[in-house]
PDB file of C-alpha atoms and ligand atoms in Angstrom:
ATOM      1  CA  MET W   1       7.920   3.254   3.965  1.00 44.00           C
ATOM      2  CA  ASN W   2       5.627   3.670   6.984  1.00 43.00           C
ATOM      3  CA  HIS W   3       2.120   2.500   5.995  1.00 54.00           C
ATOM      4  CA  SER W   4       0.454   2.918   9.340  1.00 63.00           C
ATOM      5  CA  GLY W   5       0.226   6.716   9.494  1.00 85.00           C
ATOM      6  CA  GLU W   6      -2.902   8.551  10.550  1.00 81.00           C
ATOM      7  CA  ASP W   7      -4.739  10.295   7.720  1.00 64.00           C
ATOM      8  CA  LYS W   8      -4.415  14.043   8.273  1.00 74.00           C
ATOM      9  CA  LEU W   9      -4.025  14.973   4.591  1.00 74.00           C
ATOM     10  CA  TYR W  10      -6.995  17.352   4.516  1.00 60.00           C
ATOM     11  CA  SER W  11      -6.811  18.658   8.092  1.00 67.00           C
ATOM     12  CA  ILE W  12      -5.280  22.047   7.261  1.00 69.00           C
ATOM     13  CA  THR W  13      -7.090  24.644   5.132  1.00 74.00           C
ATOM     14  CA  MET W  14      -5.818  24.414   1.559  1.00 68.00           C
ATOM     15  CA  GLU W  15      -5.759  27.436  -0.747  1.00 75.00           C
ATOM     16  CA  LYS W  16      -6.309  25.264  -3.775  1.00 79.00           C
ATOM     17  CA  ILE W  17      -7.661  21.742  -3.545  1.00 72.00           C
ATOM     18  CA  THR W  18      -6.190  19.617  -6.307  1.00 76.00           C
ATOM     19  CA  ASP W  19      -7.743  16.411  -7.660  1.00 72.00           C
ATOM     20  CA  PHE W  20      -7.130  13.357  -5.496  1.00 66.00           C
ATOM     21  CA  VAL W  21      -4.272  11.086  -6.662  1.00 69.00           C
ATOM     22  CA  PHE W  22      -2.846   7.873  -5.222  1.00 72.00           C
ATOM     23  CA  ASP W  23       0.638   9.280  -4.578  1.00 74.00           C
ATOM     24  CA  ASP W  24       3.260   8.725  -1.863  1.00 82.00           C
ATOM     25  CA  LYS W  25       1.463  10.987   0.634  1.00 84.00           C
ATOM     26  CA  VAL W  26      -1.764   8.972   0.281  1.00 74.00           C
ATOM     27  CA  ILE W  27       0.019   5.633   0.390  1.00 87.00           C
ATOM     28  CA  ARG W  28       1.582   6.494   3.775  1.00 82.00           C
ATOM     29  CA  VAL W  29      -1.892   6.830   5.343  1.00 76.00           C
ATOM     30  CA  PHE W  30      -3.954   4.670   2.984  1.00 78.00           C
ATOM     31  CA  ALA W  31      -4.848   1.857   5.402  1.00 84.00           C
ATOM     32  CA  ASP W  32      -6.136   4.372   7.949  1.00 81.00           C
ATOM     33  CA  MET W  33      -7.903   6.456   5.278  1.00 82.00           C
ATOM     34  CA  ILE W  34      -9.898   3.628   3.715  1.00 91.00           C
ATOM     35  CA  ARG W  35     -10.905   2.143   7.074  1.00 91.00           C
ATOM     36  CA  ARG W  36     -12.147   5.521   8.389  1.00 85.00           C
ATOM     37  CA  SER W  37     -13.801   6.596   5.108  1.00 91.00           C
ATOM     38  CA  VAL W  38     -15.452   3.498   3.657  1.00 95.00           C
ATOM     39  CA  PRO W  39     -18.159   2.096   5.928  1.00 95.00           C
ATOM     40  CA  GLY W  40     -18.131  -1.678   5.881  1.00 96.00           C
ATOM     41  CA  TYR W  41     -14.618  -1.988   4.402  1.00 96.00           C
ATOM     42  CA  GLY W  42     -13.510  -4.300   7.232  1.00 95.00           C
ATOM     43  CA  THR W  43     -16.634  -6.437   6.908  1.00 96.00           C
ATOM     44  CA  LEU W  44     -16.106  -6.803   3.161  1.00 97.00           C
ATOM     45  CA  LEU W  45     -12.586  -8.066   3.728  1.00 97.00           C
ATOM     46  CA  ALA W  46     -13.750 -10.367   6.492  1.00 97.00           C
ATOM     47  CA  MET W  47     -16.394 -11.919   4.194  1.00 97.00           C
ATOM     48  CA  LEU W  48     -14.071 -12.324   1.215  1.00 98.00           C
ATOM     49  CA  PRO W  49     -12.888 -15.812   2.292  1.00 98.00           C
ATOM     50  CA  VAL W  50     -16.479 -17.085   2.157  1.00 98.00           C
ATOM     51  CA  ILE W  51     -16.820 -15.810  -1.414  1.00 98.00           C
ATOM     52  CA  VAL W  52     -13.381 -17.086  -2.426  1.00 98.00           C
ATOM     53  CA  ARG W  53     -14.178 -20.593  -1.194  1.00 98.00           C
ATOM     54  CA  HIS W  54     -17.500 -20.572  -3.007  1.00 98.00           C
ATOM     55  CA  PHE W  55     -16.209 -19.526  -6.423  1.00 98.00           C
ATOM     56  CA  VAL W  56     -12.527 -20.359  -6.832  1.00 98.00           C
ATOM     57  CA  THR W  57     -11.929 -23.596  -8.707  1.00 98.00           C
ATOM     58  CA  PRO W  58      -8.688 -25.638  -8.976  1.00 98.00           C
ATOM     59  CA  GLY W  59      -6.284 -24.558 -11.727  1.00 98.00           C
ATOM     60  CA  SER W  60      -7.896 -21.149 -12.278  1.00 98.00           C
ATOM     61  CA  GLN W  61      -6.790 -17.556 -11.793  1.00 98.00           C
ATOM     62  CA  CYS W  62      -8.006 -14.838  -9.378  1.00 98.00           C
ATOM     63  CA  TYR W  63      -7.654 -11.144 -10.176  1.00 98.00           C
ATOM     64  CA  ASP W  64      -7.522  -8.177  -7.802  1.00 98.00           C
ATOM     65  CA  LEU W  65      -8.022  -5.130 -10.027  1.00 98.00           C
ATOM     66  CA  GLY W  66      -7.025  -1.902  -8.274  1.00 98.00           C
ATOM     67  CA  CYS W  67      -5.236  -3.905  -5.593  1.00 98.00           C
ATOM     68  CA  SER W  68      -3.788  -0.909  -3.649  1.00 96.00           C
ATOM     69  CA  GLN W  69      -1.660  -2.387  -0.871  1.00 94.00           C
ATOM     70  CA  GLY W  70      -2.977  -5.886  -1.489  1.00 96.00           C
ATOM     71  CA  ALA W  71      -5.638  -6.253   1.205  1.00 96.00           C
ATOM     72  CA  CYS W  72      -7.909  -8.338  -1.070  1.00 98.00           C
ATOM     73  CA  THR W  73      -4.982 -10.143  -2.684  1.00 98.00           C
ATOM     74  CA  LEU W  74      -3.817 -11.326   0.734  1.00 97.00           C
ATOM     75  CA  ALA W  75      -7.353 -12.228   1.828  1.00 97.00           C
ATOM     76  CA  ILE W  76      -7.720 -14.359  -1.322  1.00 98.00           C
ATOM     77  CA  ARG W  77      -4.291 -15.933  -0.865  1.00 97.00           C
ATOM     78  CA  HIS W  78      -5.049 -16.984   2.693  1.00 97.00           C
ATOM     79  CA  SER W  79      -8.531 -18.361   2.145  1.00 97.00           C
ATOM     80  CA  LEU W  80      -7.939 -20.694  -0.790  1.00 97.00           C
ATOM     81  CA  LEU W  81      -8.873 -24.312  -0.253  1.00 95.00           C
ATOM     82  CA  VAL W  82      -8.023 -25.473  -3.791  1.00 96.00           C
ATOM     83  CA  ASN W  83      -4.696 -25.980  -5.592  1.00 94.00           C
ATOM     84  CA  ASN W  84      -2.888 -24.522  -8.600  1.00 97.00           C
ATOM     85  CA  ILE W  85      -4.216 -20.988  -8.269  1.00 98.00           C
ATOM     86  CA  ASN W  86      -2.478 -17.953  -9.682  1.00 98.00           C
ATOM     87  CA  ILE W  87      -3.349 -14.505  -8.308  1.00 98.00           C
ATOM     88  CA  ILE W  88      -2.901 -11.445 -10.511  1.00 98.00           C
ATOM     89  CA  ALA W  89      -2.931  -8.109  -8.666  1.00 98.00           C
ATOM     90  CA  VAL W  90      -3.016  -4.919 -10.734  1.00 98.00           C
ATOM     91  CA  ASP W  91      -2.771  -1.236  -9.867  1.00 97.00           C
ATOM     92  CA  ASN W  92      -1.650   1.738 -11.967  1.00 97.00           C
ATOM     93  CA  SER W  93      -0.159   3.769  -9.110  1.00 95.00           C
ATOM     94  CA  PRO W  94       3.597   3.021  -8.974  1.00 95.00           C
ATOM     95  CA  ALA W  95       3.692   4.119  -5.311  1.00 93.00           C
ATOM     96  CA  MET W  96       0.808   1.765  -4.478  1.00 94.00           C
ATOM     97  CA  VAL W  97       2.439  -1.138  -6.323  1.00 97.00           C
ATOM     98  CA  ALA W  98       5.744  -0.535  -4.520  1.00 95.00           C
ATOM     99  CA  SER W  99       3.914  -0.572  -1.208  1.00 94.00           C
ATOM    100  CA  CYS W 100       1.988  -3.712  -2.175  1.00 96.00           C
ATOM    101  CA  ARG W 101       5.268  -5.370  -3.128  1.00 96.00           C
ATOM    102  CA  GLU W 102       6.578  -4.667   0.391  1.00 94.00           C
ATOM    103  CA  GLN W 103       3.439  -6.176   1.939  1.00 94.00           C
ATOM    104  CA  LEU W 104       3.752  -9.272  -0.220  1.00 96.00           C
ATOM    105  CA  ALA W 105       7.434  -9.658   0.689  1.00 95.00           C
ATOM    106  CA  GLN W 106       6.413  -9.968   4.339  1.00 95.00           C
ATOM    107  CA  ASP W 107       3.717 -12.525   3.592  1.00 96.00           C
ATOM    108  CA  HIS W 108       4.449 -16.215   3.587  1.00 92.00           C
ATOM    109  CA  GLY W 109       1.521 -17.528   1.548  1.00 95.00           C
ATOM    110  CA  SER W 110       2.491 -20.170  -0.989  1.00 93.00           C
ATOM    111  CA  THR W 111       0.087 -19.203  -3.802  1.00 97.00           C
ATOM    112  CA  PRO W 112       1.965 -17.210  -6.468  1.00 97.00           C
ATOM    113  CA  VAL W 113       1.001 -13.547  -6.838  1.00 98.00           C
ATOM    114  CA  GLU W 114       1.839 -11.674 -10.022  1.00 98.00           C
ATOM    115  CA  LEU W 115       1.890  -7.960  -9.200  1.00 98.00           C
ATOM    116  CA  VAL W 116       1.433  -5.709 -12.217  1.00 98.00           C
ATOM    117  CA  CYS W 117       1.696  -1.915 -12.459  1.00 98.00           C
ATOM    118  CA  ASP W 118      -0.744  -1.084 -15.252  1.00 97.00           C
ATOM    119  CA  ASP W 119      -4.076   0.454 -16.100  1.00 98.00           C
ATOM    120  CA  ILE W 120      -6.729  -2.181 -15.478  1.00 98.00           C
ATOM    121  CA  CYS W 121      -8.327  -1.109 -18.746  1.00 98.00           C
ATOM    122  CA  HIS W 122      -5.301  -2.725 -20.465  1.00 96.00           C
ATOM    123  CA  THR W 123      -5.248  -5.904 -18.349  1.00 96.00           C
ATOM    124  CA  SER W 124      -6.175  -9.140 -20.055  1.00 97.00           C
ATOM    125  CA  VAL W 125      -8.271 -11.565 -18.042  1.00 98.00           C
ATOM    126  CA  ASP W 126      -8.056 -15.266 -18.666  1.00 98.00           C
ATOM    127  CA  ASN W 127      -9.146 -18.540 -17.014  1.00 98.00           C
ATOM    128  CA  ALA W 128     -10.594 -16.573 -14.080  1.00 98.00           C
ATOM    129  CA  SER W 129     -12.873 -18.030 -11.434  1.00 98.00           C
ATOM    130  CA  LEU W 130     -12.956 -14.804  -9.370  1.00 98.00           C
ATOM    131  CA  VAL W 131     -12.282 -11.170 -10.230  1.00 98.00           C
ATOM    132  CA  VAL W 132     -12.343  -8.648  -7.390  1.00 98.00           C
ATOM    133  CA  MET W 133     -12.740  -4.925  -8.031  1.00 98.00           C
ATOM    134  CA  ASN W 134     -13.022  -3.482  -4.549  1.00 98.00           C
ATOM    135  CA  PHE W 135     -13.764   0.258  -4.941  1.00 98.00           C
ATOM    136  CA  THR W 136     -11.823   0.679  -8.187  1.00 98.00           C
ATOM    137  CA  LEU W 137     -14.341   0.943 -11.045  1.00 98.00           C
ATOM    138  CA  GLN W 138     -15.517   4.243  -9.535  1.00 97.00           C
ATOM    139  CA  PHE W 139     -12.131   5.778 -10.506  1.00 96.00           C
ATOM    140  CA  ILE W 140     -12.343   4.629 -14.152  1.00 97.00           C
ATOM    141  CA  GLU W 141     -13.672   7.063 -16.776  1.00 95.00           C
ATOM    142  CA  PRO W 142     -17.353   6.136 -17.276  1.00 96.00           C
ATOM    143  CA  VAL W 143     -16.883   5.731 -21.049  1.00 97.00           C
ATOM    144  CA  ALA W 144     -14.227   3.057 -20.422  1.00 97.00           C
ATOM    145  CA  ARG W 145     -16.344   1.054 -17.969  1.00 98.00           C
ATOM    146  CA  PRO W 146     -18.396  -1.084 -20.427  1.00 98.00           C
ATOM    147  CA  ALA W 147     -15.281  -2.389 -22.242  1.00 98.00           C
ATOM    148  CA  LEU W 148     -13.572  -3.221 -18.944  1.00 98.00           C
ATOM    149  CA  ILE W 149     -16.610  -5.115 -17.647  1.00 98.00           C
ATOM    150  CA  LYS W 150     -16.845  -6.971 -20.974  1.00 98.00           C
ATOM    151  CA  THR W 151     -13.153  -7.965 -20.781  1.00 98.00           C
ATOM    152  CA  ILE W 152     -13.738  -9.330 -17.278  1.00 98.00           C
ATOM    153  CA  TYR W 153     -16.845 -11.228 -18.391  1.00 98.00           C
ATOM    154  CA  ASN W 154     -15.006 -12.763 -21.360  1.00 98.00           C
ATOM    155  CA  GLY W 155     -12.081 -13.844 -19.150  1.00 98.00           C
ATOM    156  CA  LEU W 156     -14.236 -15.514 -16.500  1.00 98.00           C
ATOM    157  CA  ASN W 157     -14.934 -19.228 -16.661  1.00 98.00           C
ATOM    158  CA  ASP W 158     -18.582 -20.338 -16.585  1.00 98.00           C
ATOM    159  CA  GLY W 159     -19.768 -20.165 -12.984  1.00 98.00           C
ATOM    160  CA  GLY W 160     -17.039 -17.638 -12.132  1.00 98.00           C
ATOM    161  CA  ALA W 161     -17.827 -14.314 -10.477  1.00 98.00           C
ATOM    162  CA  LEU W 162     -16.972 -10.649 -10.424  1.00 98.00           C
ATOM    163  CA  LEU W 163     -17.077  -9.085  -6.972  1.00 98.00           C
ATOM    164  CA  LEU W 164     -17.668  -5.383  -7.577  1.00 98.00           C
ATOM    165  CA  SER W 165     -17.669  -2.967  -4.629  1.00 98.00           C
ATOM    166  CA  GLU W 166     -18.513   0.667  -5.283  1.00 98.00           C
ATOM    167  CA  LYS W 167     -19.597   3.918  -3.742  1.00 96.00           C
ATOM    168  CA  ILE W 168     -23.003   4.493  -5.292  1.00 96.00           C
ATOM    169  CA  GLN W 169     -25.190   7.362  -6.359  1.00 92.00           C
ATOM    170  CA  LEU W 170     -28.638   7.219  -4.736  1.00 92.00           C
ATOM    171  CA  ALA W 171     -31.990   8.477  -5.945  1.00 84.00           C
ATOM    172  CA  ASP W 172     -32.599  12.113  -4.902  1.00 82.00           C
ATOM    173  CA  GLN W 173     -35.091  11.219  -2.162  1.00 82.00           C
ATOM    174  CA  ASP W 174     -32.609   8.857  -0.430  1.00 84.00           C
ATOM    175  CA  SER W 175     -29.383  10.667  -1.167  1.00 90.00           C
ATOM    176  CA  LYS W 176     -29.561  13.367   1.531  1.00 90.00           C
ATOM    177  CA  LEU W 177     -30.097  11.000   4.464  1.00 92.00           C
ATOM    178  CA  ILE W 178     -27.527   8.451   3.326  1.00 92.00           C
ATOM    179  CA  THR W 179     -24.923  11.147   2.616  1.00 91.00           C
ATOM    180  CA  GLU W 180     -25.545  12.568   6.083  1.00 91.00           C
ATOM    181  CA  LEU W 181     -25.054   9.115   7.595  1.00 94.00           C
ATOM    182  CA  HIS W 182     -21.827   8.582   5.654  1.00 91.00           C
ATOM    183  CA  GLU W 183     -20.532  11.943   6.863  1.00 91.00           C
ATOM    184  CA  ALA W 184     -21.594  11.078  10.423  1.00 93.00           C
ATOM    185  CA  PHE W 185     -19.585   7.860  10.060  1.00 93.00           C
ATOM    186  CA  LYS W 186     -16.525   9.888   9.028  1.00 88.00           C
ATOM    187  CA  ARG W 187     -17.041  12.329  11.911  1.00 88.00           C
ATOM    188  CA  SER W 188     -17.371   9.433  14.343  1.00 89.00           C
ATOM    189  CA  ASN W 189     -13.990   8.237  13.042  1.00 81.00           C
ATOM    190  CA  GLY W 190     -12.362  11.547  13.940  1.00 81.00           C
ATOM    191  CA  TYR W 191     -12.551  13.495  10.661  1.00 78.00           C
ATOM    192  CA  SER W 192     -13.388  17.202  11.032  1.00 67.00           C
ATOM    193  CA  GLU W 193     -15.873  19.159   8.902  1.00 70.00           C
ATOM    194  CA  LEU W 194     -12.882  20.724   7.110  1.00 69.00           C
ATOM    195  CA  GLU W 195     -11.358  17.331   6.313  1.00 63.00           C
ATOM    196  CA  ILE W 196     -14.701  15.976   5.083  1.00 71.00           C
ATOM    197  CA  SER W 197     -15.363  18.994   2.889  1.00 70.00           C
ATOM    198  CA  GLN W 198     -11.838  19.323   1.405  1.00 68.00           C
ATOM    199  CA  LYS W 199     -11.707  15.580   0.632  1.00 73.00           C
ATOM    200  CA  ARG W 200     -15.140  15.817  -1.017  1.00 77.00           C
ATOM    201  CA  THR W 201     -13.820  18.561  -3.316  1.00 74.00           C
ATOM    202  CA  ALA W 202     -10.639  16.599  -4.092  1.00 67.00           C
ATOM    203  CA  LEU W 203     -12.680  13.549  -5.129  1.00 69.00           C
ATOM    204  CA  GLU W 204     -15.410  15.394  -7.027  1.00 77.00           C
ATOM    205  CA  LYS W 205     -13.985  14.899 -10.538  1.00 84.00           C
ATOM    206  CA  VAL W 206     -12.092  11.703  -9.765  1.00 85.00           C
ATOM    207  CA  LEU W 207     -14.523   9.348  -8.014  1.00 89.00           C
ATOM    208  CA  LEU W 208     -17.606   9.125 -10.232  1.00 92.00           C
ATOM    209  CA  PRO W 209     -20.311   6.979  -8.633  1.00 94.00           C
ATOM    210  CA  GLU W 210     -23.207   5.409 -10.516  1.00 96.00           C
ATOM    211  CA  THR W 211     -26.515   3.993  -9.303  1.00 96.00           C
ATOM    212  CA  ILE W 212     -26.967   0.302  -8.473  1.00 96.00           C
ATOM    213  CA  GLU W 213     -29.318   0.134 -11.473  1.00 96.00           C
ATOM    214  CA  GLN W 214     -26.613   1.431 -13.833  1.00 96.00           C
ATOM    215  CA  HIS W 215     -24.181  -1.184 -12.528  1.00 98.00           C
ATOM    216  CA  LYS W 216     -26.727  -3.995 -12.796  1.00 98.00           C
ATOM    217  CA  GLN W 217     -27.813  -2.962 -16.277  1.00 98.00           C
ATOM    218  CA  ARG W 218     -24.221  -2.921 -17.562  1.00 98.00           C
ATOM    219  CA  LEU W 219     -23.424  -6.269 -15.943  1.00 98.00           C
ATOM    220  CA  TYR W 220     -26.510  -7.931 -17.448  1.00 98.00           C
ATOM    221  CA  MET W 221     -25.839  -6.256 -20.805  1.00 97.00           C
ATOM    222  CA  VAL W 222     -22.422  -7.916 -21.160  1.00 97.00           C
ATOM    223  CA  GLY W 223     -23.940 -11.307 -20.319  1.00 98.00           C
ATOM    224  CA  PHE W 224     -23.727 -12.012 -16.569  1.00 98.00           C
ATOM    225  CA  SER W 225     -26.515 -14.446 -15.680  1.00 98.00           C
ATOM    226  CA  SER W 226     -27.153 -13.159 -12.165  1.00 98.00           C
ATOM    227  CA  VAL W 227     -26.241  -9.997 -10.296  1.00 98.00           C
ATOM    228  CA  VAL W 228     -26.920  -9.634  -6.572  1.00 98.00           C
ATOM    229  CA  VAL W 229     -26.175  -7.008  -3.985  1.00 97.00           C
ATOM    230  CA  TRP W 230     -24.633  -9.100  -1.210  1.00 98.00           C
ATOM    231  CA  PHE W 231     -23.529  -6.186   0.996  1.00 97.00           C
ATOM    232  CA  GLN W 232     -24.508  -2.573   1.537  1.00 96.00           C
ATOM    233  CA  CYS W 233     -23.564  -0.008   4.143  1.00 96.00           C
ATOM    234  CA  PHE W 234     -24.971   3.465   3.506  1.00 95.00           C
ATOM    235  CA  ASN W 235     -23.844   4.507  -0.004  1.00 94.00           C
ATOM    236  CA  PHE W 236     -21.273   1.720  -0.365  1.00 96.00           C
ATOM    237  CA  VAL W 237     -22.318  -1.569  -1.937  1.00 98.00           C
ATOM    238  CA  SER W 238     -20.821  -4.791  -3.102  1.00 98.00           C
ATOM    239  CA  LEU W 239     -22.302  -6.769  -5.978  1.00 98.00           C
ATOM    240  CA  LEU W 240     -21.648 -10.319  -7.087  1.00 98.00           C
ATOM    241  CA  ALA W 241     -22.067 -10.896 -10.790  1.00 98.00           C
ATOM    242  CA  VAL W 242     -22.000 -14.552 -11.787  1.00 98.00           C
ATOM    243  CA  LYS W 243     -21.242 -15.793 -15.317  1.00 98.00           C
TER     244      LYS W 243
HETATM  245  C1  GEK Y 301      -8.649  -2.534  -1.319  1.00 67.12           C
HETATM  246  N1  GEK Y 301      -9.038  -2.648  -3.716  1.00 67.12           N
HETATM  247  O1  GEK Y 301      -7.899  -2.226  -0.377  1.00 67.12           O
HETATM  248  N2  GEK Y 301      -5.907   1.027 -13.269  1.00 67.12           N
HETATM  249  C2  GEK Y 301      -5.397   0.397 -12.180  1.00 67.12           C
HETATM  250  N3  GEK Y 301      -5.611   0.812 -10.908  1.00 67.12           N
HETATM  251  C3  GEK Y 301      -6.340   1.922 -10.744  1.00 67.12           C
HETATM  252  C4  GEK Y 301      -6.882   2.647 -11.826  1.00 67.12           C
HETATM  253  C5  GEK Y 301      -6.640   2.151 -13.128  1.00 67.12           C
HETATM  254  N4  GEK Y 301      -7.119   2.769 -14.203  1.00 67.12           N
HETATM  255  N5  GEK Y 301      -7.557   3.722 -11.341  1.00 67.12           N
HETATM  256  C6  GEK Y 301      -7.430   3.668  -9.985  1.00 67.12           C
HETATM  257  N6  GEK Y 301      -6.689   2.600  -9.641  1.00 67.12           N
HETATM  258  C7  GEK Y 301      -8.402  -1.876  -2.644  1.00 67.12           C
HETATM  259  C8  GEK Y 301      -8.859  -0.452  -2.606  1.00 67.12           C
HETATM  260  S1  GEK Y 301      -8.591   1.975  -3.852  1.00 67.12           S
HETATM  261  C9  GEK Y 301     -10.149   2.542  -3.368  1.00 67.12           C
HETATM  262  C10 GEK Y 301      -8.872   0.221  -3.942  1.00 67.12           C
HETATM  263  C11 GEK Y 301     -10.143   3.853  -2.668  1.00 67.12           C
HETATM  264  C12 GEK Y 301      -6.313   2.155  -8.290  1.00 67.12           C
HETATM  265  C13 GEK Y 301      -5.731   3.239  -7.398  1.00 67.12           C
HETATM  266  O2  GEK Y 301      -4.353   3.445  -7.639  1.00 67.12           O
HETATM  267  C14 GEK Y 301      -6.036   2.696  -6.018  1.00 67.12           C
HETATM  268  O3  GEK Y 301      -4.967   1.930  -5.508  1.00 67.12           O
HETATM  269  C15 GEK Y 301      -7.264   1.814  -6.228  1.00 67.12           C
HETATM  270  O4  GEK Y 301      -7.484   1.753  -7.636  1.00 67.12           O
HETATM  271  C16 GEK Y 301      -8.543   2.311  -5.571  1.00 67.12           C
HETATM  272  O5  GEK Y 301      -9.610  -3.329  -1.205  1.00 67.12           O
HETATM  273  O6  GEK Y 301      -9.079   4.408  -2.393  1.00 67.12           O
HETATM  274  O7  GEK Y 301     -11.294   4.330  -2.379  1.00 67.12           O
END
């Protein structure tokens, strides 16, 4: 499958805009889509090795929940400085998992990667020093989020961390400007007004952002001892929650 296509999925007027799904059409253009739609995505990936080296301990496991084509999985695999690590990469889109499997087949890292096609709400987490959820929690039903965060907390070793990146909801007074800047970012990456607006409609009921405060409150509620925003670009943030 060709994974390097240009994202033109919303470039033609659609009579009916259906809810966004991670299907074959999306997978073909996914790398281009996420880079042109999520400000800071490249920086997050570039900083991941620093975080991996800080938190990952010998003999532990790393999880990439909502791994898509394995960008974070591969970044983890290639930045490890300790031995006996197992990486578990999970995604519930069969097309995404198939594509990730192809990426992994071309990679020569020696750390084992277990690739699982499942709902992350059913994944068990165990002996983890680092769990990465890079823009995935936002697609989980809000009612299921507390149990998932609790499972991650329980499966982390003391001193381990959850890296949680999300699109966020801003307070009314900030929302207009930041949304305008995000849309300007998309325009500067070649998306038209039509593409921006049709994609917005497709994601409306599927990508459900929360405020930073809601994320922090939930993370502290399950027991994390510290939660910090280590990266933000417009309405996209990444938090580190340490057990
Ligand atoms: C990256 N982390 O490149 N269970 C498992 N996977 C899920 C679920 C679920 N319930 N819901 C959605 N997904 C990646 C990017 S993309 C973010 C993550 C985006 C998966 C879904 O199939 C998709 O692959 C991923 O979560 C979200 O760093 O497209 O904005």
